[in-house]
Tab-separated table of C-alpha atoms and ligand atoms in Angstrom:
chain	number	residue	atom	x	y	z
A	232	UNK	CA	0.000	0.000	0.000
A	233	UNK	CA	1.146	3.718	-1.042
A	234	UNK	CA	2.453	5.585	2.177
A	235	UNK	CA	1.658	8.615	0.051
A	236	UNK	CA	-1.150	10.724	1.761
A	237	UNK	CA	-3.465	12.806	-0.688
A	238	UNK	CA	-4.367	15.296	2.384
A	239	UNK	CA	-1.977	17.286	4.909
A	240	UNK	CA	-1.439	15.967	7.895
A	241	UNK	CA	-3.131	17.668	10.815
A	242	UNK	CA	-1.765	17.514	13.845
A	243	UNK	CA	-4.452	16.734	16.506
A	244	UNK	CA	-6.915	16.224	13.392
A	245	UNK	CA	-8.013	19.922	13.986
A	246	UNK	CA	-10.395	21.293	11.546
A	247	UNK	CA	-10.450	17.395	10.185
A	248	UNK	CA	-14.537	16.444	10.511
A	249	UNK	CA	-14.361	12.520	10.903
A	250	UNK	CA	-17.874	11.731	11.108
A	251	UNK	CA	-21.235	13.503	10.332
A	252	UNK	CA	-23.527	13.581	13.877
A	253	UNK	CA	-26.296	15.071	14.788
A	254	UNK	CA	-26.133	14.619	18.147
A	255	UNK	CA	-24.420	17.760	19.975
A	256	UNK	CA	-23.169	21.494	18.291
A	257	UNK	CA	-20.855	23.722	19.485
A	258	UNK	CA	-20.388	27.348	18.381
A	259	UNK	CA	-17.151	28.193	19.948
A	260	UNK	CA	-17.672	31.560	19.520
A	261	UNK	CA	-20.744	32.429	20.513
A	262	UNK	CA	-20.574	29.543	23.902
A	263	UNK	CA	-23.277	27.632	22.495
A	264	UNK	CA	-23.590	24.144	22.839
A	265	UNK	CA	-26.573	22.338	22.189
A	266	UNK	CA	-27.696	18.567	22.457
A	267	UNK	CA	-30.084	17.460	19.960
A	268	UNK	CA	-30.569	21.465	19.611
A	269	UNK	CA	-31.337	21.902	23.019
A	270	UNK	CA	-28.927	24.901	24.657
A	271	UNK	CA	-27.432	23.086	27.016
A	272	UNK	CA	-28.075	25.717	29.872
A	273	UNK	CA	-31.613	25.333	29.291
A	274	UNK	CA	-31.309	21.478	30.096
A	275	UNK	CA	-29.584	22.000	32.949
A	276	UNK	CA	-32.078	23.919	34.786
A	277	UNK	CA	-35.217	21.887	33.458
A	278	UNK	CA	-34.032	18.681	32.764
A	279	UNK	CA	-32.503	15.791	34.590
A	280	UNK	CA	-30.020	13.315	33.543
A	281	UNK	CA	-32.449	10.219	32.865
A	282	UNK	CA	-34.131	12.448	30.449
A	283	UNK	CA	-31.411	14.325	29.437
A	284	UNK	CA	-29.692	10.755	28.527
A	285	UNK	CA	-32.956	9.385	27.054
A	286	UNK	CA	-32.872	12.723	24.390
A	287	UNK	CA	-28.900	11.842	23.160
A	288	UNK	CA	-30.178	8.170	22.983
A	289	UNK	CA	-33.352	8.701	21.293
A	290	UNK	CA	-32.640	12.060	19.204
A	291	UNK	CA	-35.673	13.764	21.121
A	292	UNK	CA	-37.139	14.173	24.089
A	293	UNK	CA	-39.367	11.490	26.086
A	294	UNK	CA	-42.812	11.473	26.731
A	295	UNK	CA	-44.118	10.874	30.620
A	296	UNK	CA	-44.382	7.391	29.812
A	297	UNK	CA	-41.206	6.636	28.257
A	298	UNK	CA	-39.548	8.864	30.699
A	299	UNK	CA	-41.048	6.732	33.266
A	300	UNK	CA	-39.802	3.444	31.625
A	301	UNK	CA	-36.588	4.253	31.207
A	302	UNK	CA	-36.376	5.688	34.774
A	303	UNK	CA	-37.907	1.953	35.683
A	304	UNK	CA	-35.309	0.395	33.957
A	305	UNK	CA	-32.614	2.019	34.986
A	306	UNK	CA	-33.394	1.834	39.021
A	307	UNK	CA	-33.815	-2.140	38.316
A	308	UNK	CA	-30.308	-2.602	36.694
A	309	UNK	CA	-28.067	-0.558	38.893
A	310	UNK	CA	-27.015	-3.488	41.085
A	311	UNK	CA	-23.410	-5.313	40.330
A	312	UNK	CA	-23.000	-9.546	39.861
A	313	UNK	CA	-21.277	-10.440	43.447
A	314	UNK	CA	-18.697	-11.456	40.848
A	315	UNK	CA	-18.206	-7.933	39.310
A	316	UNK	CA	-17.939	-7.263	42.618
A	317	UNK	CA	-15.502	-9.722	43.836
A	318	UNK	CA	-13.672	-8.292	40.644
A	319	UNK	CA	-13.751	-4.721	42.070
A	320	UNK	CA	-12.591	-5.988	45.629
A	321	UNK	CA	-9.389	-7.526	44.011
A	322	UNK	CA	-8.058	-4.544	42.822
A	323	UNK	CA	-5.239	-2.424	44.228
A	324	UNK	CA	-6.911	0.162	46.834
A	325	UNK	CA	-4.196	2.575	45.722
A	326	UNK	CA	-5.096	2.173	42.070
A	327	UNK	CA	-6.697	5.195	40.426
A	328	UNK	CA	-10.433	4.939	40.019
A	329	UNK	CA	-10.643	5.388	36.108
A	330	UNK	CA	-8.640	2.186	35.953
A	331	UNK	CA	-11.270	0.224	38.277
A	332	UNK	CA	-13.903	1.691	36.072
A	333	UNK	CA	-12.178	0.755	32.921
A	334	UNK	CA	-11.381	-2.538	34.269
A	335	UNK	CA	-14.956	-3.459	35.468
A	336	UNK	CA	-16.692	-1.650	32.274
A	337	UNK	CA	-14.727	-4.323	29.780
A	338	UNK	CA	-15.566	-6.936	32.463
A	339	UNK	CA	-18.867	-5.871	31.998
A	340	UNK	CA	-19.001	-7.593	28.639
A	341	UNK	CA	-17.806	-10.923	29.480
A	342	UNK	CA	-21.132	-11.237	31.850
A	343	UNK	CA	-23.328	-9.850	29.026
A	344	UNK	CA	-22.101	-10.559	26.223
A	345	UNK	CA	-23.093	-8.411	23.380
A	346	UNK	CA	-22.029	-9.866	19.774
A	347	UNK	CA	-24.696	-9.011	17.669
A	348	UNK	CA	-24.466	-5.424	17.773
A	349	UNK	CA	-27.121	-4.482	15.286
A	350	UNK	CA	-29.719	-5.909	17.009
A	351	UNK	CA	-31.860	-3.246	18.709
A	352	UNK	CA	-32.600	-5.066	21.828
A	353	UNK	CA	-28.762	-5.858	22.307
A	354	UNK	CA	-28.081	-2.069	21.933
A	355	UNK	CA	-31.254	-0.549	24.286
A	356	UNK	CA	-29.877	-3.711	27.010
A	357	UNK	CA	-26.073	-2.541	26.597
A	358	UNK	CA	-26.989	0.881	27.149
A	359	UNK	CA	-29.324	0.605	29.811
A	360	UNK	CA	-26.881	-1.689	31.922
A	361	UNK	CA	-23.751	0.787	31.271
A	362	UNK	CA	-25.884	3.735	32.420
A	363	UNK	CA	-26.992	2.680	35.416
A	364	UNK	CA	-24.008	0.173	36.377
A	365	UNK	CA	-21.113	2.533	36.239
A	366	UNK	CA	-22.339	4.705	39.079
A	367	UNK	CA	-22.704	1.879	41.416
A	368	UNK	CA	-19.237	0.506	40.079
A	369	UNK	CA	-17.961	3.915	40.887
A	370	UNK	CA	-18.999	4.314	44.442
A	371	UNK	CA	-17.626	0.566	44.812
A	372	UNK	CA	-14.473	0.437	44.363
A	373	UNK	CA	-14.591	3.722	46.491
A	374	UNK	CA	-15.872	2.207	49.260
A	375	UNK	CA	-13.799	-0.881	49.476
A	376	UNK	CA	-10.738	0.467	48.837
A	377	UNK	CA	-11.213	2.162	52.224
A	378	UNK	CA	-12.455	-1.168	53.390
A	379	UNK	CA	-15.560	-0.231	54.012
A	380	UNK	CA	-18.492	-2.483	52.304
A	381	UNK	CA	-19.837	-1.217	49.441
A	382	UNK	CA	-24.007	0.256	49.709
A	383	UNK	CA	-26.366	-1.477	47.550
A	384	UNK	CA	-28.214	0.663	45.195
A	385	UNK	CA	-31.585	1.812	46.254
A	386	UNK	CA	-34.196	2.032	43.591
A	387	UNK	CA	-36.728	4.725	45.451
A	388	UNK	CA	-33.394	7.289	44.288
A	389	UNK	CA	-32.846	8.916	41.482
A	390	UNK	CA	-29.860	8.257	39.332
A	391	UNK	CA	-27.722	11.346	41.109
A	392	UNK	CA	-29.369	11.152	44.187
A	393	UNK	CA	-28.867	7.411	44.279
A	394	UNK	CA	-25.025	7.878	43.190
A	395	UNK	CA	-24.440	10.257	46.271
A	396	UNK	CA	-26.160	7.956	48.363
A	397	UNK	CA	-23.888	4.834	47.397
A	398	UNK	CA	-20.785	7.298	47.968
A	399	UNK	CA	-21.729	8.357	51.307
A	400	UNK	CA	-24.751	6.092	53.302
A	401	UNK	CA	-27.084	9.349	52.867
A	402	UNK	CA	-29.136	10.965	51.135
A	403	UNK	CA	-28.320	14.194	49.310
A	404	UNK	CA	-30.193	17.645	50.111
A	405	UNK	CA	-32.036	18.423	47.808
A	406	UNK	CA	-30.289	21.590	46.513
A	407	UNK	CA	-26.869	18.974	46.855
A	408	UNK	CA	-29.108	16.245	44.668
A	409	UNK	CA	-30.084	19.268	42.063
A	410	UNK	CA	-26.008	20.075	41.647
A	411	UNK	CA	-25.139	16.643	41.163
A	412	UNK	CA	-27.562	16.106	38.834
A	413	UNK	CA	-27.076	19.429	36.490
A	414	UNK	CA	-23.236	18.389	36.588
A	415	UNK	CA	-23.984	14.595	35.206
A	416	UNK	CA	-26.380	16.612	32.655
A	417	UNK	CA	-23.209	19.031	31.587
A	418	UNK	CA	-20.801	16.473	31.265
A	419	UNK	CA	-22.833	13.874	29.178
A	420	UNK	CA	-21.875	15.171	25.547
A	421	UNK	CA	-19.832	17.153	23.659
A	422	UNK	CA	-19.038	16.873	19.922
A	423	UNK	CA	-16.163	14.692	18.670
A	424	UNK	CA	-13.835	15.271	21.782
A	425	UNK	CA	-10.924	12.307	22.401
A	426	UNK	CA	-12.747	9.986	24.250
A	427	UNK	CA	-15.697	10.118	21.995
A	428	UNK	CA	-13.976	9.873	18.773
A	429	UNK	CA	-12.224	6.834	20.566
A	430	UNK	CA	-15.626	5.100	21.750
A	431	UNK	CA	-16.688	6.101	17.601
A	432	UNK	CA	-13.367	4.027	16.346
A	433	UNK	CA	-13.862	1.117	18.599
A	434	UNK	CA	-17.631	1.361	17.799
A	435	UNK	CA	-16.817	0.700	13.889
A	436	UNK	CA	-14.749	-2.193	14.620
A	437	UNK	CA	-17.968	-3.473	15.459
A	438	UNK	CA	-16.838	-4.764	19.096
A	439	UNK	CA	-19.022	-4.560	22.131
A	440	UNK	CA	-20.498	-1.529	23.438
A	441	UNK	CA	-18.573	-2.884	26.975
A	442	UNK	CA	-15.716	-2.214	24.200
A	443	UNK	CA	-16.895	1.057	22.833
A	444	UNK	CA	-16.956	2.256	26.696
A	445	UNK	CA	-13.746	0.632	28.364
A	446	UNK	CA	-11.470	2.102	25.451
A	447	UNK	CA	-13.619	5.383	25.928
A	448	UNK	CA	-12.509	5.490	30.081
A	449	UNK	CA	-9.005	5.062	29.019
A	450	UNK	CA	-8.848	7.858	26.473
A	451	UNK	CA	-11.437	10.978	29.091
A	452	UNK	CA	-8.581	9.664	31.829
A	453	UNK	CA	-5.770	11.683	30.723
A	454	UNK	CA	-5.016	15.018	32.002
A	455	UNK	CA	-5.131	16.873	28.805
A	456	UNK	CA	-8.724	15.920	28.932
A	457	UNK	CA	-10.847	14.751	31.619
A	458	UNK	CA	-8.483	14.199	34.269
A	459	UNK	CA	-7.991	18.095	33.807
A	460	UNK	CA	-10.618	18.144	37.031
A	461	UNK	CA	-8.339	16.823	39.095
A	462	UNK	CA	-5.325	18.838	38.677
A	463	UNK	CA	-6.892	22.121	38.680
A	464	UNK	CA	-7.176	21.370	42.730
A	465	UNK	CA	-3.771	20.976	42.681
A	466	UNK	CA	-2.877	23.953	40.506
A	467	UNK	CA	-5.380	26.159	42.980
A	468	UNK	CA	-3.661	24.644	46.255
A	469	UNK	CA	-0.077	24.973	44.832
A	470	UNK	CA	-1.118	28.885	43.840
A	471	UNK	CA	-2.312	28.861	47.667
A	472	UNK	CA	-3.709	32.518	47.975
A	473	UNK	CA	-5.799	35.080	46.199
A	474	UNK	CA	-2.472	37.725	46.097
A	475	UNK	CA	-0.057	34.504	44.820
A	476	UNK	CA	-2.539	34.377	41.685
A	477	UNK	CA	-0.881	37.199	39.621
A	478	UNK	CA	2.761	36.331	40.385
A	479	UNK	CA	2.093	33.144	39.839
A	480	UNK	CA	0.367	33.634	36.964
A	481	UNK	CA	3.707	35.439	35.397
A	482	UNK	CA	5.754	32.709	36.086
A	483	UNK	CA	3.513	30.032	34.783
A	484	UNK	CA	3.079	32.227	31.060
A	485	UNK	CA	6.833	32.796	31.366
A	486	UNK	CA	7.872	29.539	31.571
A	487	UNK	CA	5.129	28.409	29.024
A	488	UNK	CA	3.181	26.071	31.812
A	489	UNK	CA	-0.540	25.353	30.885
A	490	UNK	CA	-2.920	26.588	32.741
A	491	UNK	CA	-5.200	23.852	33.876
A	492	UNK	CA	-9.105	24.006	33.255
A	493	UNK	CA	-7.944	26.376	30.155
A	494	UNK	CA	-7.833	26.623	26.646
A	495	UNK	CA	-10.274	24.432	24.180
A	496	UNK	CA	-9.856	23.533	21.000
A	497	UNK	CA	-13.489	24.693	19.882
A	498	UNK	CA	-13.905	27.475	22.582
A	499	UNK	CA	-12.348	30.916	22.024
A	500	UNK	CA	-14.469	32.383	24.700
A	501	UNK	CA	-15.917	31.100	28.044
A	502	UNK	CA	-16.982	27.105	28.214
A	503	UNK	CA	-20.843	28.021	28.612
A	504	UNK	CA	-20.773	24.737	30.797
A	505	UNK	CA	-17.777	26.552	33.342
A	506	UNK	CA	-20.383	29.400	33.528
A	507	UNK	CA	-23.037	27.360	34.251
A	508	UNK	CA	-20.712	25.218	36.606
A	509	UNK	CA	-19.696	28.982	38.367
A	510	UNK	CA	-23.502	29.053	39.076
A	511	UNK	CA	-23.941	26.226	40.550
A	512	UNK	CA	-20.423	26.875	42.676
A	513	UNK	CA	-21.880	29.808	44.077
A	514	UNK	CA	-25.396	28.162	44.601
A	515	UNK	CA	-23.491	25.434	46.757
A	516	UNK	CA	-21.077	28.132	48.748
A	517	UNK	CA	-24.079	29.950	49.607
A	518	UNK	CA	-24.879	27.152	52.001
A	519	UNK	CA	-21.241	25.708	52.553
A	520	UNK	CA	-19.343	28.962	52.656
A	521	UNK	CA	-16.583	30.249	50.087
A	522	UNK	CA	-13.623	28.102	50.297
A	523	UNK	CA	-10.419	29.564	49.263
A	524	UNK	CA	-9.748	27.578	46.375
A	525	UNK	CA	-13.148	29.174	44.701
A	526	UNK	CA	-11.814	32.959	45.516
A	527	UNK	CA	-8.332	31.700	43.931
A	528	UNK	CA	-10.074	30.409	41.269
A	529	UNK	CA	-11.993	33.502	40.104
A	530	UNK	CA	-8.947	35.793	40.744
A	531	UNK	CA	-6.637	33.277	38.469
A	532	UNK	CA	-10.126	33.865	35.956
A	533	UNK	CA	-9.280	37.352	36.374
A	534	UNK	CA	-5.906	37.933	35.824
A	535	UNK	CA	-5.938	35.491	32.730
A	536	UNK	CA	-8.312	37.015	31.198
A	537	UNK	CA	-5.917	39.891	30.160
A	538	UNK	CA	-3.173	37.773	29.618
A	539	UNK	CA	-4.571	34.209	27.638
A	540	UNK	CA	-7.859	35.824	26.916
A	541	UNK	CA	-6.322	37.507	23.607
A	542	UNK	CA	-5.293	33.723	22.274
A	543	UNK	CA	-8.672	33.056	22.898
A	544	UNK	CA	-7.640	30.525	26.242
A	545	UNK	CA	-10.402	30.993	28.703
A	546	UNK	CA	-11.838	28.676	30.968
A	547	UNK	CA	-13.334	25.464	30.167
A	548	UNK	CA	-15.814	22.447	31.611
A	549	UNK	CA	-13.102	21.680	34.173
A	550	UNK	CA	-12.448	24.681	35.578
A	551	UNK	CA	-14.996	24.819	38.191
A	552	UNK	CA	-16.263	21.291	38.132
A	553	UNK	CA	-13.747	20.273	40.542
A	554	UNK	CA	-14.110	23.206	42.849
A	555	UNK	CA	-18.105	21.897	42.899
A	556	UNK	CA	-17.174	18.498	43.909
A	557	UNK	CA	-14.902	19.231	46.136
A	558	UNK	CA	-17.886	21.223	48.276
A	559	UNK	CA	-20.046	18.565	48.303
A	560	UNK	CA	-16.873	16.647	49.745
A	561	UNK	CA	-16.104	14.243	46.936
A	562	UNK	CA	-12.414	12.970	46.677
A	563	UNK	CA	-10.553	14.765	43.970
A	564	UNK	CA	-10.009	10.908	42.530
A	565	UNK	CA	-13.597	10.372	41.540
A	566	UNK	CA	-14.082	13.908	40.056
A	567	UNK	CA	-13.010	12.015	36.334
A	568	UNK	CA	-15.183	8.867	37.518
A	569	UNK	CA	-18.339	11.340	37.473
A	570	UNK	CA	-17.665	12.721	34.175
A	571	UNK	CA	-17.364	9.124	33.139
A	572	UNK	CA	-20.630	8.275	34.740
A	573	UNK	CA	-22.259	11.012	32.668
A	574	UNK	CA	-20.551	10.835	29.533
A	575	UNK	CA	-21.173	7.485	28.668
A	576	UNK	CA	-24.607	8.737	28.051
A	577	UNK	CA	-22.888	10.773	24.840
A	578	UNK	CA	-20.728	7.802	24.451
A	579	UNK	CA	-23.429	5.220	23.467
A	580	UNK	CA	-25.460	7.886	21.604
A	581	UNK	CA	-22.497	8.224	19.370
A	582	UNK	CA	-21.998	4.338	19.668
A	583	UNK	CA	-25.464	4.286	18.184
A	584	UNK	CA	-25.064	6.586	15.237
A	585	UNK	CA	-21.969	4.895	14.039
A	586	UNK	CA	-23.215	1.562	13.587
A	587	UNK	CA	-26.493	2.993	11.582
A	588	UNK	CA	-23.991	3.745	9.083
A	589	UNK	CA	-20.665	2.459	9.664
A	590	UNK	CA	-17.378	2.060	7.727
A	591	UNK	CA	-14.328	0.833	9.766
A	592	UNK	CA	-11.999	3.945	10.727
A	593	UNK	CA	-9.045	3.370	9.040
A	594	UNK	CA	-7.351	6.553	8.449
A	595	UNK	CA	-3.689	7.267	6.855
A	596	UNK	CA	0.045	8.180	8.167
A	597	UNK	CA	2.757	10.181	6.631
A	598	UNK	CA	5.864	8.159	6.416
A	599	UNK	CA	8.813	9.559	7.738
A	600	UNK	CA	10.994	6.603	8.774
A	601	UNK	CA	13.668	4.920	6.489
A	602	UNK	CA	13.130	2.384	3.633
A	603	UNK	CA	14.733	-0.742	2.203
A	604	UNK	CA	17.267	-0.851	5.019
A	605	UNK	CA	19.684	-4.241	4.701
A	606	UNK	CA	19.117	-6.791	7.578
A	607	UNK	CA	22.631	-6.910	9.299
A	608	UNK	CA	23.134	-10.134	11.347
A	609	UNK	CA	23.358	-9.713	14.921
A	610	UNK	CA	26.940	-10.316	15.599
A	611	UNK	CA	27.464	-8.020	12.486
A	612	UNK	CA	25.976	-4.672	14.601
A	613	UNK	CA	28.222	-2.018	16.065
B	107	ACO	N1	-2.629	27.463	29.458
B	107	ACO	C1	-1.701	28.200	28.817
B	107	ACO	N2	-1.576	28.178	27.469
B	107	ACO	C2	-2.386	27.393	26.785
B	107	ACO	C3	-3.389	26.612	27.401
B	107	ACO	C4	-3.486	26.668	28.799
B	107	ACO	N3	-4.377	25.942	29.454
B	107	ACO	N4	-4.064	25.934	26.460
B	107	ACO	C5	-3.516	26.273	25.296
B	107	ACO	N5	-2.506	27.141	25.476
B	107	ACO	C6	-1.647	27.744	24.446
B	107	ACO	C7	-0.561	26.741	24.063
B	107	ACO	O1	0.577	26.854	24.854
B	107	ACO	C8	-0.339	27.131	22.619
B	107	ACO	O2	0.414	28.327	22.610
B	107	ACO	P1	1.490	28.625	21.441
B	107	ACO	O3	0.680	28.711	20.187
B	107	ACO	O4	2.112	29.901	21.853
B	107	ACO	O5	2.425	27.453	21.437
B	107	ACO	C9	-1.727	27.486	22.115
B	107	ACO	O6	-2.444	27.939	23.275
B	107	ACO	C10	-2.465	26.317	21.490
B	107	ACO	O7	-2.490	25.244	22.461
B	107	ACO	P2	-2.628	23.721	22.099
B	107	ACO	O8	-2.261	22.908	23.270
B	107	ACO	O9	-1.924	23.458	20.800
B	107	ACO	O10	-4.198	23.673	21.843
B	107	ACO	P3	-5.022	22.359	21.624
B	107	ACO	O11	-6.262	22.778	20.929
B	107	ACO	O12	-4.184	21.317	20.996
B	107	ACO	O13	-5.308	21.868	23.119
B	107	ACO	C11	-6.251	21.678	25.251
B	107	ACO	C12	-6.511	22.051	23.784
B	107	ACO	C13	-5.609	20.272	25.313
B	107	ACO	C14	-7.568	21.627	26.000
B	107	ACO	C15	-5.309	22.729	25.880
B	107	ACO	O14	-5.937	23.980	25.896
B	107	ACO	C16	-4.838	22.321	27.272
B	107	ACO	O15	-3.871	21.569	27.387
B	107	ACO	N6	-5.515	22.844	28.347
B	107	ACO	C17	-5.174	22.452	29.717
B	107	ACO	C18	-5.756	21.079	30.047
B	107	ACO	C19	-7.255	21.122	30.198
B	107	ACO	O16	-7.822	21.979	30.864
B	107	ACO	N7	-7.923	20.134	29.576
B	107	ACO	C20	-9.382	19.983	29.657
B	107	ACO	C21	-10.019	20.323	28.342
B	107	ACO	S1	-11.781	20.194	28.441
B	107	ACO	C22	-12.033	18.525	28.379
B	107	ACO	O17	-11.327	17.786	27.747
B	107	ACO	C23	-13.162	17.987	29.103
């Protein structure tokens, strides 16, 4: 086969469309993102994440009744196989919680095996498990790794409500509950990001959608993408104090360090989900009281503003998602597990549009390594 490419190569594939979906838009200019045409914002304050998940899935929104189904369905499937289980138990209590997520998703499809893809029952049963599963797989492996037992689902929850209660053996308030859930609804989609064009190439192999969703975890885990979350806690504690943002600021654009929870490769302006996320910040800090890492954190907005804002780096999703969690005293390790939890929803939505009209990625490379080279036997080399 010809290494010759007929297109330039782009690095990152930016600008490079690589499927056609009509699932999610993003005007990076304007902050608009929209599922299924819905403005995201607008979901957030009306919507919840069963229905917001049924509309990716479905292309529209749900009626009472199938609302109510799918609700139904998910509440009965949250529990894990006391294998799955066992499974979770065996792994290192000092391993990350992406990995024990990634582990127990692909495990997932050994105890339901999914082979025939294209059949819609297959696909709705795949979907519903992986929704409502990877919570309770979540909370888990959080619990035993502190050797505490893990909390069985309950099914009178809903799905956030029901996720905070597996975490931490109560119930959520219900302005906590109404956070939770409005984060799971702004993380569940977003164009062709990494992890979504990864679920969208494993997807047109045709493997399992316990496939499609393991090699999915693997790619949001990185910290150039989902595990962003995490380190902006670190980046806010290491800055320490609302008059250390500026210097440190200078130093970081001096010696060319990225700014966590900044910069997008669609957005140019404000993530409308970080200003939806800010919202919801200050909604929890009016009952919790400001912590310092929030009045850091819109300071270090501040000051970057006049410095990034003119290459068009402002902040994004993961700028204040972490500063949420952290209030309603989740560990900074599970802050990537949640968008997991949520995204999957986007995942299998986009799982679900490439098989209607798949063709195997296969995309080209640009040579650039050597050619007919001589074998030279071994006691030959220098
Ligand atoms: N801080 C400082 N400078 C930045 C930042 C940042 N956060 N992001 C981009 N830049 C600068 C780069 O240094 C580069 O500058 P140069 O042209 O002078 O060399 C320019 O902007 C372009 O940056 P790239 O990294 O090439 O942009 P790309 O589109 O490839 O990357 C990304 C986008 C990965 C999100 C990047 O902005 C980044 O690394 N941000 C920090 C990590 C982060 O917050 N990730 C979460 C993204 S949201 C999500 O995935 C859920």
């Amino acid at each position: 086969m010809s290494s010759e490419s007929t297109t330039a190569f782009k690095p990152g594939l930016e600008g490079v469309p690589v499927a056609e979906s009509a699932i999610s838009f993003i005007d990076g200019k304007r902050a608009r993102l929209e599922y299924r045409g819905i403005a995201v914002e607008v979901l957030a304050e009306e919507s919840c994440f069963e229905e917001t998940a049924w509309l990716l899935l479905k292309g529209k929104l749900p009626t009472q009744k199938e609302l109510a189904d799918f609700d139904h369905e998910l509440r009965h499937h949250r529990r894990l196989k006391y294998k799955l289980l066992d499974l979770i138990k065996c792994l290192p209590e000092t391993g990350h919680p992406m990995g024990a997520l990634q582990a127990a998703v692909a495990a997932m499809g050994m105890f339901y095996p999914a082979r025939d893809v294209a059949n819609p029952k297959t696909q709705w049963e795949s979907a519903i498990r992986l929704i409502s599963k990877m919570p309770t797989i979540v909370a888990a492996f959080h619990r035993l790794r502190h050797g505490d037992e893990a909390i069985p689902p309950r099914d009178d929850l809903d799905h956030a409500a029901n996720f905070y209660y597996m975490l931490f053996e109560r119930e959520p308030s219900p302005s906590v509950r109404k956070v939770m859930d409005a984060c799971l609804i702004l993380h569940a989609e977003h164009t062709m990001n990494a992890s979504t064009f990864s679920s969208r190439v494993t997807a047109s192999t045709l493997a399992e959608p316990y496939a499609v969703v393991s090699s999915a975890i693997g790619t949001l885990m990185g910290p150039l993408h989902g595990g962003a979350n995490e380190e902006v806690l670190d980046m806010l504690s290491e800055i320490g104090s609302v008059e250390n943002v500026r210097p440190w600021l200078e130093k970081a654009v001096a010696t060319k360090r990225k700014i966590m929870g900044f910069g997008h490769r669609v957005y140019k302006v404000k993530d409308p989900r970080a200003t939806v996320l800010q919202k919801l910040a200050e909604y929890v800090f009016s009952e919790t009281g400001t912590p310092l890492s929030y009045r850091i954190a819109v300071e270090l907005e501040r000051a970057a503003a006049d410095v990034l804002g003119p290459k068009g780096i402002y902040p994004n999703v993961d700028f204040y998602s972490g500063i949420v969690y952290h209030a309603l005293g989740i560990p900074k390790d599970l802050f990537t597990p949640i968008f997991a939890i949520s995204r999957v929803a986007g995942w299998l939505a986009h799982w679900l549009e490439q098989l209607k009209n798949n063709r195997i990625y296969r995309p080209e490379q640009i040579y650039v390594g050597e050619r007919d080279v001589p074998y030279i036997p071994i006691e030959k080399r220098t």
